[in-house]
mmCIF file of N, CA, C and O in Angstrom:
data_model
loop_
_atom_site.group_PDB
_atom_site.id
_atom_site.type_symbol
_atom_site.label_atom_id
_atom_site.label_comp_id
_atom_site.label_asym_id
_atom_site.label_seq_id
_atom_site.Cartn_x
_atom_site.Cartn_y
_atom_site.Cartn_z
ATOM 1 N N MET A 8 -9.252 -6.147 3.724
ATOM 2 C CA MET A 8 -8.589 -5.574 2.858
ATOM 3 C C MET A 8 -9.297 -5.343 1.404
ATOM 4 O O MET A 8 -10.407 -5.989 1.024
ATOM 5 N N SER A 9 -9.041 -4.426 0.677
ATOM 6 C CA SER A 9 -9.092 -4.366 -0.672
ATOM 7 C C SER A 9 -8.100 -3.795 -1.621
ATOM 8 O O SER A 9 -7.242 -2.784 -1.436
ATOM 9 N N THR A 10 -7.743 -4.102 -2.522
ATOM 10 C CA THR A 10 -6.918 -4.296 -3.482
ATOM 11 C C THR A 10 -7.004 -3.644 -5.365
ATOM 12 O O THR A 10 -8.531 -3.676 -5.585
ATOM 13 N N THR A 11 -6.160 -3.657 -4.956
ATOM 14 C CA THR A 11 -6.281 -2.355 -6.051
ATOM 15 C C THR A 11 -6.312 -2.932 -7.841
ATOM 16 O O THR A 11 -5.514 -3.096 -8.226
ATOM 17 N N GLY A 12 -5.005 -4.514 -7.192
ATOM 18 C CA GLY A 12 -5.226 -5.561 -7.930
ATOM 19 C C GLY A 12 -5.960 -6.008 -9.011
ATOM 20 O O GLY A 12 -7.345 -5.976 -8.109
ATOM 21 N N PRO A 13 -5.656 -6.936 -9.381
ATOM 22 C CA PRO A 13 -6.587 -8.175 -10.165
ATOM 23 C C PRO A 13 -7.408 -8.861 -9.375
ATOM 24 O O PRO A 13 -6.477 -9.023 -8.142
ATOM 25 N N PRO A 14 -8.793 -9.098 -9.457
ATOM 26 C CA PRO A 14 -9.520 -10.072 -8.552
ATOM 27 C C PRO A 14 -8.472 -11.575 -8.604
ATOM 28 O O PRO A 14 -8.223 -11.721 -7.246
ATOM 29 N N ASP A 15 -7.943 -11.685 -9.374
ATOM 30 C CA ASP A 15 -7.566 -12.921 -8.856
ATOM 31 C C ASP A 15 -6.418 -12.926 -7.800
ATOM 32 O O ASP A 15 -5.450 -14.092 -6.611
ATOM 33 N N LEU A 16 -5.630 -12.198 -8.009
ATOM 34 C CA LEU A 16 -4.769 -11.670 -6.065
ATOM 35 C C LEU A 16 -4.543 -11.548 -5.487
ATOM 36 O O LEU A 16 -4.614 -12.545 -4.207
ATOM 37 N N ASP A 17 -6.084 -11.254 -5.144
ATOM 38 C CA ASP A 17 -6.091 -11.140 -3.117
ATOM 39 C C ASP A 17 -6.570 -12.715 -3.380
ATOM 40 O O ASP A 17 -6.380 -13.129 -1.893
ATOM 41 N N ALA A 18 -6.950 -14.086 -4.375
ATOM 42 C CA ALA A 18 -7.588 -15.345 -3.073
ATOM 43 C C ALA A 18 -6.226 -15.959 -3.047
ATOM 44 O O ALA A 18 -5.403 -16.278 -2.546
ATOM 45 N N ASP A 19 -4.429 -15.859 -4.602
ATOM 46 C CA ASP A 19 -3.462 -15.728 -4.318
ATOM 47 C C ASP A 19 -2.041 -15.555 -2.934
ATOM 48 O O ASP A 19 -1.067 -15.958 -2.949
ATOM 49 N N LEU A 20 -2.268 -13.914 -2.178
ATOM 50 C CA LEU A 20 -1.925 -13.657 -1.129
ATOM 51 C C LEU A 20 -1.344 -13.611 -0.352
ATOM 52 O O LEU A 20 -0.710 -14.387 0.707
ATOM 53 N N ALA A 21 -2.170 -14.837 0.064
ATOM 54 C CA ALA A 21 -2.171 -15.867 1.550
ATOM 55 C C ALA A 21 -0.275 -16.967 0.742
ATOM 56 O O ALA A 21 0.798 -17.478 2.235
ATOM 57 N N SER A 22 -0.235 -16.607 -0.241
ATOM 58 C CA SER A 22 0.701 -17.886 -0.718
ATOM 59 C C SER A 22 2.480 -16.796 -0.788
ATOM 60 O O SER A 22 3.318 -17.801 -1.247
ATOM 61 N N PHE A 23 1.885 -15.708 -0.715
ATOM 62 C CA PHE A 23 3.307 -14.260 -0.325
ATOM 63 C C PHE A 23 3.749 -14.786 0.519
ATOM 64 O O PHE A 23 3.553 -14.217 1.886
ATOM 65 N N ALA A 24 4.963 -14.433 0.644
ATOM 66 C CA ALA A 24 6.234 -14.151 2.293
ATOM 67 C C ALA A 24 6.124 -12.213 1.988
ATOM 68 O O ALA A 24 5.409 -11.568 1.456
ATOM 69 N N VAL A 25 6.050 -12.527 3.519
ATOM 70 C CA VAL A 25 5.050 -11.634 3.995
ATOM 71 C C VAL A 25 6.681 -10.592 5.205
ATOM 72 O O VAL A 25 7.283 -10.932 5.646
ATOM 73 N N ARG A 26 6.915 -8.095 4.439
ATOM 74 C CA ARG A 26 7.995 -8.513 5.119
ATOM 75 C C ARG A 26 7.494 -7.666 6.128
ATOM 76 O O ARG A 26 6.386 -6.960 5.677
ATOM 77 N N SER A 27 7.277 -7.695 7.259
ATOM 78 C CA SER A 27 7.365 -6.364 8.602
ATOM 79 C C SER A 27 7.770 -5.197 7.989
ATOM 80 O O SER A 27 9.604 -5.357 8.081
ATOM 81 N N VAL A 28 7.931 -3.991 7.917
ATOM 82 C CA VAL A 28 8.102 -2.289 7.705
ATOM 83 C C VAL A 28 8.353 -1.620 9.908
ATOM 84 O O VAL A 28 6.304 -1.788 9.281
ATOM 85 N N PRO A 29 8.968 -0.693 9.917
ATOM 86 C CA PRO A 29 8.752 -0.575 11.329
ATOM 87 C C PRO A 29 7.681 0.927 10.572
ATOM 88 O O PRO A 29 7.038 1.456 10.137
ATOM 89 N N PHE A 30 6.293 0.911 12.132
ATOM 90 C CA PHE A 30 5.944 1.552 12.142
ATOM 91 C C PHE A 30 5.840 2.550 11.703
ATOM 92 O O PHE A 30 4.762 3.698 10.552
ATOM 93 N N ASP A 31 6.947 3.909 11.812
ATOM 94 C CA ASP A 31 7.511 4.609 11.533
ATOM 95 C C ASP A 31 7.938 5.067 9.835
ATOM 96 O O ASP A 31 7.126 5.888 9.498
ATOM 97 N N GLU A 32 8.085 4.387 9.880
ATOM 98 C CA GLU A 32 8.817 3.780 8.545
ATOM 99 C C GLU A 32 7.098 3.986 7.543
ATOM 100 O O GLU A 32 7.272 4.185 6.404
ATOM 101 N N TRP A 33 6.721 3.313 7.926
ATOM 102 C CA TRP A 33 5.101 2.791 6.999
ATOM 103 C C TRP A 33 4.361 3.943 6.954
ATOM 104 O O TRP A 33 3.357 4.782 6.154
ATOM 105 N N VAL A 34 4.358 4.723 7.899
ATOM 106 C CA VAL A 34 3.743 6.289 8.288
ATOM 107 C C VAL A 34 4.413 7.434 7.068
ATOM 108 O O VAL A 34 3.534 7.847 6.393
ATOM 109 N N ASP A 35 5.196 7.446 7.141
ATOM 110 C CA ASP A 35 6.162 8.375 5.908
ATOM 111 C C ASP A 35 5.478 7.303 4.497
ATOM 112 O O ASP A 35 5.458 8.327 3.789
ATOM 113 N N ILE A 36 5.594 6.193 4.320
ATOM 114 C CA ILE A 36 5.426 5.633 3.318
ATOM 115 C C ILE A 36 3.596 5.879 3.174
ATOM 116 O O ILE A 36 3.769 6.139 1.551
ATOM 117 N N ASP A 37 2.834 5.706 3.456
ATOM 118 C CA ASP A 37 1.531 6.226 3.113
ATOM 119 C C ASP A 37 1.133 8.119 2.873
ATOM 120 O O ASP A 37 0.745 8.467 2.377
ATOM 121 N N THR A 38 1.948 8.403 3.579
ATOM 122 C CA THR A 38 1.792 9.822 3.883
ATOM 123 C C THR A 38 2.503 10.991 2.486
ATOM 124 O O THR A 38 2.136 11.377 1.555
ATOM 125 N N ILE A 39 4.056 9.146 1.819
ATOM 126 C CA ILE A 39 4.548 10.603 0.637
ATOM 127 C C ILE A 39 3.193 9.731 -0.145
ATOM 128 O O ILE A 39 3.415 10.291 -1.613
ATOM 129 N N VAL A 40 3.368 8.259 -0.728
ATOM 130 C CA VAL A 40 2.539 7.699 -1.194
ATOM 131 C C VAL A 40 1.167 8.514 -1.485
ATOM 132 O O VAL A 40 0.249 8.250 -2.688
ATOM 133 N N HIS A 41 0.534 7.704 -0.760
ATOM 134 C CA HIS A 41 -0.947 8.121 -0.716
ATOM 135 C C HIS A 41 -1.479 9.477 -0.671
ATOM 136 O O HIS A 41 -2.346 10.558 -1.296
ATOM 137 N N ARG A 42 -0.752 10.499 -0.102
ATOM 138 C CA ARG A 42 -1.482 12.479 -0.246
ATOM 139 C C ARG A 42 -0.423 12.699 -0.140
ATOM 140 O O ARG A 42 -0.778 13.484 -0.605
ATOM 141 N N SER A 43 0.765 12.936 -1.308
ATOM 142 C CA SER A 43 1.233 13.273 -2.057
ATOM 143 C C SER A 43 1.465 13.653 -4.092
ATOM 144 O O SER A 43 1.629 14.198 -4.873
ATOM 145 N N SER A 44 -0.324 13.151 -3.348
ATOM 146 C CA SER A 44 -0.598 13.443 -5.158
ATOM 147 C C SER A 44 -0.921 14.591 -4.680
ATOM 148 O O SER A 44 -1.212 15.730 -4.874
ATOM 149 N N LEU A 45 -0.656 15.606 -6.386
ATOM 150 C CA LEU A 45 -0.920 16.464 -6.678
ATOM 151 C C LEU A 45 -1.555 16.860 -8.380
ATOM 152 O O LEU A 45 -1.828 15.377 -8.968
ATOM 153 N N THR A 46 -2.001 17.825 -8.154
ATOM 154 C CA THR A 46 -3.936 18.420 -10.108
ATOM 155 C C THR A 46 -2.763 19.527 -10.112
ATOM 156 O O THR A 46 -2.353 20.550 -9.084
ATOM 157 N N SER A 47 -2.659 20.030 -11.369
ATOM 158 C CA SER A 47 -1.865 21.249 -12.004
ATOM 159 C C SER A 47 -3.217 21.244 -13.167
ATOM 160 O O SER A 47 -2.909 22.272 -13.862
ATOM 161 N N GLY A 48 -4.795 20.985 -13.257
ATOM 162 C CA GLY A 48 -5.424 21.712 -14.011
ATOM 163 C C GLY A 48 -5.465 21.078 -15.748
ATOM 164 O O GLY A 48 -6.481 19.886 -14.939
ATOM 165 N N ASP A 49 -4.157 19.919 -16.181
ATOM 166 C CA ASP A 49 -4.298 19.113 -16.078
ATOM 167 C C ASP A 49 -4.322 17.950 -16.497
ATOM 168 O O ASP A 49 -4.539 17.013 -16.731
ATOM 169 N N PHE A 50 -3.069 18.026 -15.440
ATOM 170 C CA PHE A 50 -2.693 16.246 -15.423
ATOM 171 C C PHE A 50 -3.235 15.941 -13.897
ATOM 172 O O PHE A 50 -2.964 17.093 -12.639
ATOM 173 N N ASP A 51 -2.759 15.135 -13.094
ATOM 174 C CA ASP A 51 -3.148 14.349 -11.460
ATOM 175 C C ASP A 51 -1.545 13.420 -11.998
ATOM 176 O O ASP A 51 -1.785 12.589 -12.722
ATOM 177 N N TYR A 52 -0.998 13.714 -10.480
ATOM 178 C CA TYR A 52 0.691 12.699 -9.891
ATOM 179 C C TYR A 52 0.201 12.393 -9.376
ATOM 180 O O TYR A 52 -0.051 12.876 -8.597
ATOM 181 N N VAL A 53 0.951 11.221 -9.342
ATOM 182 C CA VAL A 53 0.159 10.256 -8.391
ATOM 183 C C VAL A 53 1.646 9.515 -8.179
ATOM 184 O O VAL A 53 2.295 8.497 -9.168
ATOM 185 N N LEU A 54 2.194 9.390 -7.099
ATOM 186 C CA LEU A 54 3.643 8.259 -7.146
ATOM 187 C C LEU A 54 3.686 7.262 -6.816
ATOM 188 O O LEU A 54 2.411 6.531 -6.205
ATOM 189 N N ARG A 55 4.124 5.892 -7.360
ATOM 190 C CA ARG A 55 3.613 5.234 -7.997
ATOM 191 C C ARG A 55 4.930 4.261 -7.194
ATOM 192 O O ARG A 55 6.016 4.318 -7.381
ATOM 193 N N PRO A 56 5.236 3.341 -6.643
ATOM 194 C CA PRO A 56 6.066 2.809 -5.530
ATOM 195 C C PRO A 56 6.327 1.892 -6.162
ATOM 196 O O PRO A 56 5.671 0.940 -7.287
ATOM 197 N N LEU A 57 7.648 1.049 -6.227
ATOM 198 C CA LEU A 57 8.784 0.184 -7.475
ATOM 199 C C LEU A 57 9.101 -1.244 -6.105
ATOM 200 O O LEU A 57 9.889 -0.395 -5.066
ATOM 201 N N CYS A 58 8.941 -2.148 -6.789
ATOM 202 C CA CYS A 58 9.735 -3.160 -5.282
ATOM 203 C C CYS A 58 10.799 -2.433 -5.481
ATOM 204 O O CYS A 58 11.830 -2.810 -6.634
ATOM 205 N N PRO A 59 11.631 -3.535 -4.601
ATOM 206 C CA PRO A 59 13.238 -2.400 -3.992
ATOM 207 C C PRO A 59 13.912 -3.800 -5.037
ATOM 208 O O PRO A 59 15.285 -3.619 -4.841
ATOM 209 N N ASP A 60 13.621 -5.243 -4.485
ATOM 210 C CA ASP A 60 14.292 -6.944 -5.171
ATOM 211 C C ASP A 60 14.199 -6.873 -6.927
ATOM 212 O O ASP A 60 15.550 -6.956 -7.267
ATOM 213 N N CYS A 61 12.862 -6.357 -7.869
ATOM 214 C CA CYS A 61 13.114 -6.138 -9.081
ATOM 215 C C CYS A 61 12.000 -5.155 -9.312
ATOM 216 O O CYS A 61 12.579 -5.198 -11.148
ATOM 217 N N GLY A 62 12.430 -3.438 -9.053
ATOM 218 C CA GLY A 62 11.881 -2.411 -10.050
ATOM 219 C C GLY A 62 10.462 -2.730 -10.251
ATOM 220 O O GLY A 62 10.547 -1.608 -10.974
ATOM 221 N N SER A 63 9.962 -3.370 -10.529
ATOM 222 C CA SER A 63 8.476 -2.931 -10.871
ATOM 223 C C SER A 63 7.770 -2.826 -10.224
ATOM 224 O O SER A 63 7.818 -2.555 -9.217
ATOM 225 N N GLU A 64 7.053 -2.157 -10.797
ATOM 226 C CA GLU A 64 5.772 -0.959 -9.927
ATOM 227 C C GLU A 64 5.055 -1.954 -9.128
ATOM 228 O O GLU A 64 4.348 -3.596 -9.672
ATOM 229 N N ILE A 65 4.319 -2.043 -7.704
ATOM 230 C CA ILE A 65 3.532 -3.275 -7.295
ATOM 231 C C ILE A 65 2.154 -2.395 -6.801
ATOM 232 O O ILE A 65 1.653 -0.813 -6.853
ATOM 233 N N GLU A 66 1.671 -3.766 -6.025
ATOM 234 C CA GLU A 66 -0.185 -2.856 -6.410
ATOM 235 C C GLU A 66 -0.152 -2.663 -4.374
ATOM 236 O O GLU A 66 0.027 -2.463 -3.768
ATOM 237 N N ILE A 67 -0.823 -1.099 -4.543
ATOM 238 C CA ILE A 67 -1.105 -0.524 -3.325
ATOM 239 C C ILE A 67 -2.860 -1.252 -2.459
ATOM 240 O O ILE A 67 -3.901 -1.414 -2.935
ATOM 241 N N GLU A 68 -2.609 -1.456 -0.899
ATOM 242 C CA GLU A 68 -4.487 -2.359 -1.161
ATOM 243 C C GLU A 68 -4.039 -1.162 0.200
ATOM 244 O O GLU A 68 -3.293 -0.761 0.736
ATOM 245 N N TYR A 69 -5.774 -0.945 -0.204
ATOM 246 C CA TYR A 69 -5.881 0.316 0.850
ATOM 247 C C TYR A 69 -7.027 -0.541 1.974
ATOM 248 O O TYR A 69 -7.678 -1.196 2.052
ATOM 249 N N GLU A 70 -7.118 0.754 3.085
ATOM 250 C CA GLU A 70 -7.953 0.001 4.398
ATOM 251 C C GLU A 70 -8.924 1.574 4.626
ATOM 252 O O GLU A 70 -7.905 1.626 4.726
ATOM 253 N N THR A 71 -10.012 0.701 5.331
ATOM 254 C CA THR A 71 -11.044 2.159 4.921
ATOM 255 C C THR A 71 -10.883 2.296 6.845
ATOM 256 O O THR A 71 -11.601 0.910 7.415
ATOM 257 N N LEU A 72 -10.190 3.447 7.715
ATOM 258 C CA LEU A 72 -10.365 3.197 8.922
ATOM 259 C C LEU A 72 -12.072 4.093 8.940
ATOM 260 O O LEU A 72 -12.194 5.283 8.924
ATOM 261 N N GLU A 73 -12.799 4.736 9.987
ATOM 262 C CA GLU A 73 -13.847 4.691 10.590
ATOM 263 C C GLU A 73 -14.677 4.484 8.944
ATOM 264 O O GLU A 73 -15.097 5.733 8.220
ATOM 265 N N PRO A 74 -14.837 3.439 8.617
ATOM 266 C CA PRO A 74 -16.773 2.904 7.078
ATOM 267 C C PRO A 74 -17.670 3.738 7.336
ATOM 268 O O PRO A 74 -18.393 4.129 6.720
ATOM 269 N N GLU A 75 -18.325 4.424 9.163
ATOM 270 C CA GLU A 75 -18.665 4.703 9.661
ATOM 271 C C GLU A 75 -19.357 5.609 9.896
ATOM 272 O O GLU A 75 -20.413 7.097 9.327
ATOM 273 N N ALA A 76 -17.886 6.950 9.680
ATOM 274 C CA ALA A 76 -18.227 8.082 8.744
ATOM 275 C C ALA A 76 -18.046 8.326 7.337
ATOM 276 O O ALA A 76 -17.815 7.565 6.358
ATOM 277 N N ASP A 77 -18.313 9.564 7.155
ATOM 278 C CA ASP A 77 -19.100 9.906 5.378
ATOM 279 C C ASP A 77 -18.459 9.342 4.095
ATOM 280 O O ASP A 77 -18.133 9.354 3.618
ATOM 281 N N ALA A 78 -17.352 10.162 4.540
ATOM 282 C CA ALA A 78 -16.030 9.698 2.853
ATOM 283 C C ALA A 78 -14.924 8.394 3.936
ATOM 284 O O ALA A 78 -14.435 7.982 3.447
ATOM 285 N N GLY A 79 -15.072 8.063 5.241
ATOM 286 C CA GLY A 79 -14.241 7.049 5.576
ATOM 287 C C GLY A 79 -12.515 8.563 6.093
ATOM 288 O O GLY A 79 -13.042 9.018 4.998
ATOM 289 N N ARG A 80 -11.732 7.531 5.969
ATOM 290 C CA ARG A 80 -10.239 7.275 5.936
ATOM 291 C C ARG A 80 -9.874 6.254 5.326
ATOM 292 O O ARG A 80 -9.054 5.340 6.058
ATOM 293 N N GLU A 81 -9.117 6.411 4.212
ATOM 294 C CA GLU A 81 -8.081 5.243 3.852
ATOM 295 C C GLU A 81 -6.786 5.525 3.981
ATOM 296 O O GLU A 81 -5.905 6.357 4.364
ATOM 297 N N VAL A 82 -5.989 4.468 4.233
ATOM 298 C CA VAL A 82 -5.161 4.780 5.136
ATOM 299 C C VAL A 82 -4.350 3.647 3.918
ATOM 300 O O VAL A 82 -4.174 2.026 3.219
ATOM 301 N N ILE A 83 -3.013 2.836 3.727
ATOM 302 C CA ILE A 83 -2.618 2.644 2.887
ATOM 303 C C ILE A 83 -2.312 0.477 4.056
ATOM 304 O O ILE A 83 -1.308 0.448 4.477
ATOM 305 N N SER A 84 -2.988 -0.632 3.831
ATOM 306 C CA SER A 84 -2.523 -1.627 4.246
ATOM 307 C C SER A 84 -1.453 -2.363 4.107
ATOM 308 O O SER A 84 -0.943 -3.577 5.013
ATOM 309 N N ALA A 85 -1.062 -2.378 3.101
ATOM 310 C CA ALA A 85 -0.344 -3.136 2.486
ATOM 311 C C ALA A 85 0.140 -2.880 0.649
ATOM 312 O O ALA A 85 -0.519 -2.621 0.463
ATOM 313 N N LEU A 86 1.588 -3.097 0.241
ATOM 314 C CA LEU A 86 1.969 -3.618 -0.818
ATOM 315 C C LEU A 86 2.550 -4.474 -0.948
ATOM 316 O O LEU A 86 2.984 -5.373 -0.256
ATOM 317 N N VAL A 87 2.320 -5.154 -2.508
ATOM 318 C CA VAL A 87 2.458 -6.600 -3.334
ATOM 319 C C VAL A 87 2.760 -6.196 -4.336
ATOM 320 O O VAL A 87 2.938 -5.490 -5.339
ATOM 321 N N CYS A 88 3.906 -7.121 -4.433
ATOM 322 C CA CYS A 88 4.566 -7.211 -5.606
ATOM 323 C C CYS A 88 4.608 -8.683 -6.513
ATOM 324 O O CYS A 88 4.854 -9.757 -5.672
ATOM 325 N N ALA A 89 3.447 -8.546 -7.844
ATOM 326 C CA ALA A 89 3.011 -9.739 -7.388
ATOM 327 C C ALA A 89 4.213 -11.041 -8.543
ATOM 328 O O ALA A 89 4.593 -12.176 -8.557
ATOM 329 N N ASN A 90 5.015 -9.761 -9.126
ATOM 330 C CA ASN A 90 6.731 -11.007 -9.451
ATOM 331 C C ASN A 90 7.405 -11.446 -8.748
ATOM 332 O O ASN A 90 8.072 -12.911 -8.917
ATOM 333 N N CYS A 91 7.373 -10.804 -7.481
ATOM 334 C CA CYS A 91 8.296 -11.169 -6.912
ATOM 335 C C CYS A 91 7.404 -11.868 -5.375
ATOM 336 O O CYS A 91 8.199 -12.998 -4.873
ATOM 337 N N ARG A 92 6.037 -11.809 -5.728
ATOM 338 C CA ARG A 92 5.639 -12.809 -4.241
ATOM 339 C C ARG A 92 5.895 -12.321 -3.534
ATOM 340 O O ARG A 92 5.835 -12.952 -2.643
ATOM 341 N N VAL A 93 6.203 -11.180 -2.682
ATOM 342 C CA VAL A 93 6.402 -10.016 -1.853
ATOM 343 C C VAL A 93 5.526 -9.642 -0.872
ATOM 344 O O VAL A 93 4.677 -8.980 -1.149
ATOM 345 N N LEU A 94 4.622 -9.314 0.212
ATOM 346 C CA LEU A 94 3.542 -8.344 0.612
ATOM 347 C C LEU A 94 4.358 -7.920 1.659
ATOM 348 O O LEU A 94 4.582 -8.754 2.877
ATOM 349 N N TRP A 95 4.573 -6.182 1.905
ATOM 350 C CA TRP A 95 5.347 -5.753 2.675
ATOM 351 C C TRP A 95 3.235 -5.592 3.392
ATOM 352 O O TRP A 95 2.568 -4.822 3.564
ATOM 353 N N GLU A 96 3.802 -4.948 5.181
ATOM 354 C CA GLU A 96 2.374 -4.716 6.148
ATOM 355 C C GLU A 96 3.350 -4.267 7.383
ATOM 356 O O GLU A 96 4.928 -4.016 6.829
ATOM 357 N N PRO A 97 2.868 -2.712 7.431
ATOM 358 C CA PRO A 97 2.992 -2.296 8.674
ATOM 359 C C PRO A 97 3.785 -3.410 10.589
ATOM 360 O O PRO A 97 2.885 -4.441 10.192
ATOM 361 N N GLU A 98 4.584 -3.348 10.424
ATOM 362 C CA GLU A 98 4.526 -3.919 11.534
ATOM 363 C C GLU A 98 4.283 -4.009 13.141
ATOM 364 O O GLU A 98 4.166 -2.757 13.343
ATOM 365 N N GLN A 99 2.994 -4.530 13.595
ATOM 366 C CA GLN A 99 2.281 -4.640 15.062
ATOM 367 C C GLN A 99 3.017 -4.155 15.677
ATOM 368 O O GLN A 99 4.365 -4.546 16.271
ATOM 369 N N PRO A 100 2.750 -3.583 16.861
ATOM 370 C CA PRO A 100 2.748 -2.181 17.474
ATOM 371 C C PRO A 100 3.348 -4.351 18.943
ATOM 372 O O PRO A 100 4.316 -3.980 19.887
ATOM 373 N N ASP A 101 3.526 -5.147 18.861
ATOM 374 C CA ASP A 101 3.121 -6.300 19.865
ATOM 375 C C ASP A 101 4.942 -7.188 19.363
ATOM 376 O O ASP A 101 4.754 -7.593 20.355
ATOM 377 N N GLN A 102 5.246 -6.556 18.206
ATOM 378 C CA GLN A 102 6.184 -7.418 17.953
ATOM 379 C C GLN A 102 7.685 -7.162 18.014
ATOM 380 O O GLN A 102 7.774 -6.040 18.119
#
């Protein structure tokens, strides 16, 4: 997993509370946040998720699927609020 946040956050994630998000909701998050950027010639628009607890902008972690492919395929693997010390991740099928 790679984090878009500061490097010291990576080492600290183990102490964060983890919340699971149902898989179908996670697919919606990935579609809305990751794939809904717009370009209008002069500006790029990217949706940035906010923490539901404190309202601050949360960090997005990406995972590259099929890294051996030319471009690979990036998906959102986690959402992290450093202020609340919470990490959201997709629910695993065996849960």
